[in-house]
Amino acid sequence: MIRPGTPLRRAQLVSPFGVGAMTTGTDGISVMTAGLDFWFRREGGGEDSSNLDLSEFRVEEWRLQRYLQVKEFRLPPDYRNPRTLATGPAPNANLTVPMVRFPQMHFCRNGKCLRMTQLPLHTRGRKRCSHCEKGWLVQVPFVAICAAGHAQDFPFREWVHRTSAPRCTGVLKIRSTGGASLAAQVVECECGRSRTMASITDGSADRSFLSSNLGDDEHYTCPGRTPWHGTERAAGCGLPIKGSLRSASNVYYAVTRSSILLPQSQEPAIESVLKLFGSHAGLATVLQVLRDTGQPGTAATVRDVARRDLEPYSDSAIEAALEAYFSDRREIPREDDSGPVKGETEFRRAEFDVLRVPQRHAELESRAFPIADYGDWMARHLERVVLIDRLRETRAMVGFERIVPETPTRVEQRKRLLRLQSSDSVDDWLPAALVYGEGIFFAIHEDFLARWEHGPAVHRRAALLQDRFEDAASRRNLQERELSSRFPLIHTFAHLLMNQLTFECGYSSASLRERLYVSPPPRPMAGLLIYTAAGDTEGTMGGLVRMGRPEHLTRLVVQALESATWCSADPVCMEVGSTSGQGPDSCNLAACHNCALVPETACEHFNRFLDRGLVVGSVDEPTLGYFSLPT
């Protein structure tokens, strides 16, 4: 395993450069992040565990752990020089996140040579061509991937000879004829066969050009290679394989799940004990055993494990903490029980209920003004506004996708991609990153929203989005979902607010994120959280929360809605969206880069399911929008 030439931030090792992702170092070498089996090992591959304290990296998120069925989360290790302190060697020194060299196929940069050579996964540094000894070896820009997440070097020999089992072992060369397209890249064999790279990226995940265009009756299917596990063996797959540029966006989609940390108790003493349950390694192990065996546990049981740490707390506080610890975990859904979309909706319901009420906790602090302070117009449309001075978000990586994001793959299948060996109860963890920030929570007025949703014109317009997404889902094998009328309304409203806030509070557009709380009756939710996505352990500076005060927010909302009534691309934006759709998968109506789109890192749904018409109305139906309905 090798380290990259360019250090990465720890949060980037969760997304977008997590396990199985490629990045390029300052030396120009493309590397792939290795599987979790190789994390938290000493540089050099030794098994020395002296002065290794994993508790420093553990992250406790009681709701997310239950939701994803994982024992714990860990922050990716930060590299430390093995310097010696006065008290001894530096703790957790020489820990790296290992990488493998990928793609393995290289070609000589010497224009008179150009021969292709395959290097081992563990090769370090730049290498010269062993044949001409003049040119440097450079990685080819092509790879091959499949929808199950496998990746391998592009099968150049099979491609050139147009067969899945070529017998020729001649030297391959790759040259460019000077054009800008893939057709200008030509692969040649010394036997005289040659073929351009044209069309290798064509086709879909279930019928790719590469899989079906070797010979007349031959198909090249995925052998199931996982180079991020440090092995070149084929585990077997059989799915169609697709050629791609190694820098293409469809080569890797990190799949993450996130959670806002909620207090487990309103009593400070009980909350302190609960926090100790998560941070103390011995207590965490005992509680896991008690939960697995169905035993409730007593104060005496846990005192035997951490007597000194629990000495300040009474038995009644410990018993109350145990009751909260076990009862809360039974009520949290599991993603694999109900699927990603429905499971995520139910998971967020607890956040929706807690964020609506002002909180005073170390990692969740919020306050609210009476909605009447924002004016009559705001009070008719919004039930409440909560200013969140401090929050903690935990983002955990649960796997990744290739070719197509958001497939109906179960979370357990995604987690298996992260390790070569299946995780056991001792080593069942996922990488995670923490973000401390601030935000504004909006709760939409449910009674007014229900009246708006029953309008026939609203149903017709929302049905256009549902139909277009169902068409895209059937073509691309996407996760199915039902889009209620309130979903594009709340989603678009969040985007309009984020775009307006970037002008008002000084944050860049990529520094804000949305978090949507949407569910139709009979268990309705209608809310959204806009929060800072790049805070550190000290949080952020309060600029976003300040804009949520009554003297600023009403003006900001009105300006955002007024800007949305007319896009600089109108009438095209409004008309094209209503007729044929626009944006990713044609799943937007009146929404484009000029009016309602935000950076993809700020949006939870790839800038899809947006429509200004459902927010402020259209030219033909000016009263269609929720915020334009007469009251």
Short mmCIF file of N, CA, C and O in Angstrom, two decimals, residues 233 245 369 463 481 506 586:
data_model
loop_
_atom_site.label_atom_id
_atom_site.label_comp_id
_atom_site.label_asym_id
_atom_site.label_seq_id
_atom_site.Cartn_x
_atom_site.Cartn_y
_atom_site.Cartn_z
N ARG A 233 -6.97 -10.49 -7.95
CA ARG A 233 -7.78 -11.66 -8.29
C ARG A 233 -9.20 -11.25 -8.66
O ARG A 233 -9.69 -10.20 -8.23
N LEU A 245 -13.39 7.11 -18.87
CA LEU A 245 -12.20 7.87 -18.51
C LEU A 245 -12.05 7.82 -17.00
O LEU A 245 -13.04 7.90 -16.27
N PHE A 369 -37.99 32.98 17.93
CA PHE A 369 -38.82 34.15 18.15
C PHE A 369 -40.27 33.77 17.85
O PHE A 369 -40.53 32.88 17.04
N ALA A 463 -47.44 15.81 -10.76
CA ALA A 463 -47.47 14.52 -11.46
C ALA A 463 -46.48 14.49 -12.61
O ALA A 463 -45.97 13.42 -12.97
N ARG A 481 -39.21 6.12 -5.73
CA ARG A 481 -39.67 7.02 -4.69
C ARG A 481 -40.96 7.68 -5.14
O ARG A 481 -41.22 7.82 -6.33
N GLY A 506 -22.64 36.34 3.42
CA GLY A 506 -21.22 36.23 3.16
C GLY A 506 -20.69 34.83 2.98
O GLY A 506 -19.51 34.66 2.66
N SER A 586 -34.24 15.09 -16.71
CA SER A 586 -35.43 15.90 -17.05
C SER A 586 -36.39 15.98 -15.88
O SER A 586 -37.61 16.09 -16.06
#
